[in-house]
Amino acid sequence: MEQESARSSSEVEEKRWPEGTYITIRFAGTHEDAAPYYRNLLDYIEEKGYNLIEDALEITYIDYGFTGDPSQFVTEIQMLAK
């Protein structure tokens, strides 16, 4: 139970993200659709000679909380690179 409460909290938190260059991609879909977009980001990072610094950050902008139409879902992936 303790682990579950750590994942779902209604308390306001302050988070600080590392400064730097974030390679991003936004796409229509959810986490389940994300695999080819991760591949695109990793290919871009390699092509440009960047090094991946942190794990990816995946942000859902529009999902079932806003619409019942999956074609309207929007997700963004961000990767910190140097």
PDB file of C-alpha atoms in Angstrom:
ATOM      1  CA  MET A   1       0.000   0.000   0.000  1.00  0.00           C
ATOM      2  CA  GLU A   2       2.831   2.398   0.783  1.00  0.00           C
ATOM      3  CA  GLN A   3       4.280   1.986  -2.713  1.00  0.00           C
ATOM      4  CA  GLU A   4       0.896   2.691  -4.322  1.00  0.00           C
ATOM      5  CA  SER A   5       0.448   5.948  -2.412  1.00  0.00           C
ATOM      6  CA  ALA A   6       3.880   7.104  -3.569  1.00  0.00           C
ATOM      7  CA  ARG A   7       2.779   6.743  -7.202  1.00  0.00           C
ATOM      8  CA  SER A   8      -0.606   8.440  -6.883  1.00  0.00           C
ATOM      9  CA  SER A   9      -0.546  11.522  -4.727  1.00  0.00           C
ATOM     10  CA  SER A  10      -2.826  14.531  -4.715  1.00  0.00           C
ATOM     11  CA  GLU A  11      -0.151  16.647  -3.046  1.00  0.00           C
ATOM     12  CA  VAL A  12       1.533  19.442  -4.958  1.00  0.00           C
ATOM     13  CA  GLU A  13       5.164  18.684  -5.715  1.00  0.00           C
ATOM     14  CA  GLU A  14       8.049  20.762  -7.002  1.00  0.00           C
ATOM     15  CA  LYS A  15      10.226  19.129  -9.622  1.00  0.00           C
ATOM     16  CA  ARG A  16      13.329  20.491 -11.242  1.00  0.00           C
ATOM     17  CA  TRP A  17      14.434  19.291 -14.647  1.00  0.00           C
ATOM     18  CA  PRO A  18      18.067  19.410 -15.718  1.00  0.00           C
ATOM     19  CA  GLU A  19      18.938  22.276 -18.017  1.00  0.00           C
ATOM     20  CA  GLY A  20      20.096  21.357 -21.466  1.00  0.00           C
ATOM     21  CA  THR A  21      18.985  20.342 -24.911  1.00  0.00           C
ATOM     22  CA  TYR A  22      15.872  18.205 -25.055  1.00  0.00           C
ATOM     23  CA  ILE A  23      15.232  16.290 -28.244  1.00  0.00           C
ATOM     24  CA  THR A  24      11.447  15.981 -28.502  1.00  0.00           C
ATOM     25  CA  ILE A  25       8.733  14.492 -30.629  1.00  0.00           C
ATOM     26  CA  ARG A  26       4.970  14.920 -30.286  1.00  0.00           C
ATOM     27  CA  PHE A  27       2.600  12.414 -31.865  1.00  0.00           C
ATOM     28  CA  ALA A  28      -1.022  11.357 -32.058  1.00  0.00           C
ATOM     29  CA  GLY A  29      -1.373   8.333 -29.780  1.00  0.00           C
ATOM     30  CA  THR A  30      -0.555   6.967 -26.341  1.00  0.00           C
ATOM     31  CA  HIS A  31       2.353   5.211 -24.643  1.00  0.00           C
ATOM     32  CA  GLU A  32       1.267   2.022 -26.397  1.00  0.00           C
ATOM     33  CA  ASP A  33       1.958   3.721 -29.757  1.00  0.00           C
ATOM     34  CA  ALA A  34       5.289   5.241 -28.715  1.00  0.00           C
ATOM     35  CA  ALA A  35       7.873   2.610 -29.754  1.00  0.00           C
ATOM     36  CA  PRO A  36       8.525   3.900 -33.297  1.00  0.00           C
ATOM     37  CA  TYR A  37       8.778   7.468 -31.998  1.00  0.00           C
ATOM     38  CA  TYR A  38      11.415   6.446 -29.456  1.00  0.00           C
ATOM     39  CA  ARG A  39      13.311   4.845 -32.355  1.00  0.00           C
ATOM     40  CA  ASN A  40      13.020   8.116 -34.345  1.00  0.00           C
ATOM     41  CA  LEU A  41      14.406  10.105 -31.408  1.00  0.00           C
ATOM     42  CA  LEU A  42      17.278   7.695 -30.809  1.00  0.00           C
ATOM     43  CA  ASP A  43      18.155   7.688 -34.524  1.00  0.00           C
ATOM     44  CA  TYR A  44      18.149  11.507 -34.538  1.00  0.00           C
ATOM     45  CA  ILE A  45      20.346  11.652 -31.423  1.00  0.00           C
ATOM     46  CA  GLU A  46      22.845   9.268 -33.005  1.00  0.00           C
ATOM     47  CA  GLU A  47      22.749  11.054 -36.380  1.00  0.00           C
ATOM     48  CA  LYS A  48      23.501  14.429 -34.746  1.00  0.00           C
ATOM     49  CA  GLY A  49      26.274  13.008 -32.545  1.00  0.00           C
ATOM     50  CA  TYR A  50      24.496  13.681 -29.264  1.00  0.00           C
ATOM     51  CA  ASN A  51      24.787  11.510 -26.167  1.00  0.00           C
ATOM     52  CA  LEU A  52      21.711  10.597 -24.186  1.00  0.00           C
ATOM     53  CA  ILE A  53      22.015  12.041 -20.653  1.00  0.00           C
ATOM     54  CA  GLU A  54      18.823  10.973 -18.855  1.00  0.00           C
ATOM     55  CA  ASP A  55      15.935   8.568 -19.240  1.00  0.00           C
ATOM     56  CA  ALA A  56      13.135   9.759 -21.475  1.00  0.00           C
ATOM     57  CA  LEU A  57      10.245  11.826 -20.185  1.00  0.00           C
ATOM     58  CA  GLU A  58       6.863  10.944 -21.666  1.00  0.00           C
ATOM     59  CA  ILE A  59       4.068  13.503 -21.325  1.00  0.00           C
ATOM     60  CA  THR A  60       0.448  12.809 -22.191  1.00  0.00           C
ATOM     61  CA  TYR A  61      -1.334  15.999 -23.201  1.00  0.00           C
ATOM     62  CA  ILE A  62      -4.660  14.585 -24.330  1.00  0.00           C
ATOM     63  CA  ASP A  63      -6.044  11.179 -23.338  1.00  0.00           C
ATOM     64  CA  TYR A  64      -9.254   9.588 -22.046  1.00  0.00           C
ATOM     65  CA  GLY A  65      -9.528  12.347 -19.443  1.00  0.00           C
ATOM     66  CA  PHE A  66     -10.295  14.817 -22.246  1.00  0.00           C
ATOM     67  CA  THR A  67     -11.845  12.741 -25.017  1.00  0.00           C
ATOM     68  CA  GLY A  68     -13.128   9.263 -25.737  1.00  0.00           C
ATOM     69  CA  ASP A  69     -11.688   9.480 -29.265  1.00  0.00           C
ATOM     70  CA  PRO A  70      -8.225   7.843 -29.341  1.00  0.00           C
ATOM     71  CA  SER A  71      -7.443   9.574 -32.658  1.00  0.00           C
ATOM     72  CA  GLN A  72      -7.340  12.848 -30.678  1.00  0.00           C
ATOM     73  CA  PHE A  73      -4.773  11.645 -28.097  1.00  0.00           C
ATOM     74  CA  VAL A  74      -1.474  13.560 -28.004  1.00  0.00           C
ATOM     75  CA  THR A  75       1.758  12.398 -26.358  1.00  0.00           C
ATOM     76  CA  GLU A  76       5.221  13.957 -26.286  1.00  0.00           C
ATOM     77  CA  ILE A  77       8.555  12.272 -25.609  1.00  0.00           C
ATOM     78  CA  GLN A  78      11.529  14.311 -24.400  1.00  0.00           C
ATOM     79  CA  MET A  79      15.129  13.109 -24.132  1.00  0.00           C
ATOM     80  CA  LEU A  80      17.917  15.148 -22.576  1.00  0.00           C
ATOM     81  CA  ALA A  81      20.989  14.972 -24.799  1.00  0.00           C
ATOM     82  CA  LYS A  82      24.407  16.572 -24.941  1.00  0.00           C
TER      83      LYS A  82
END
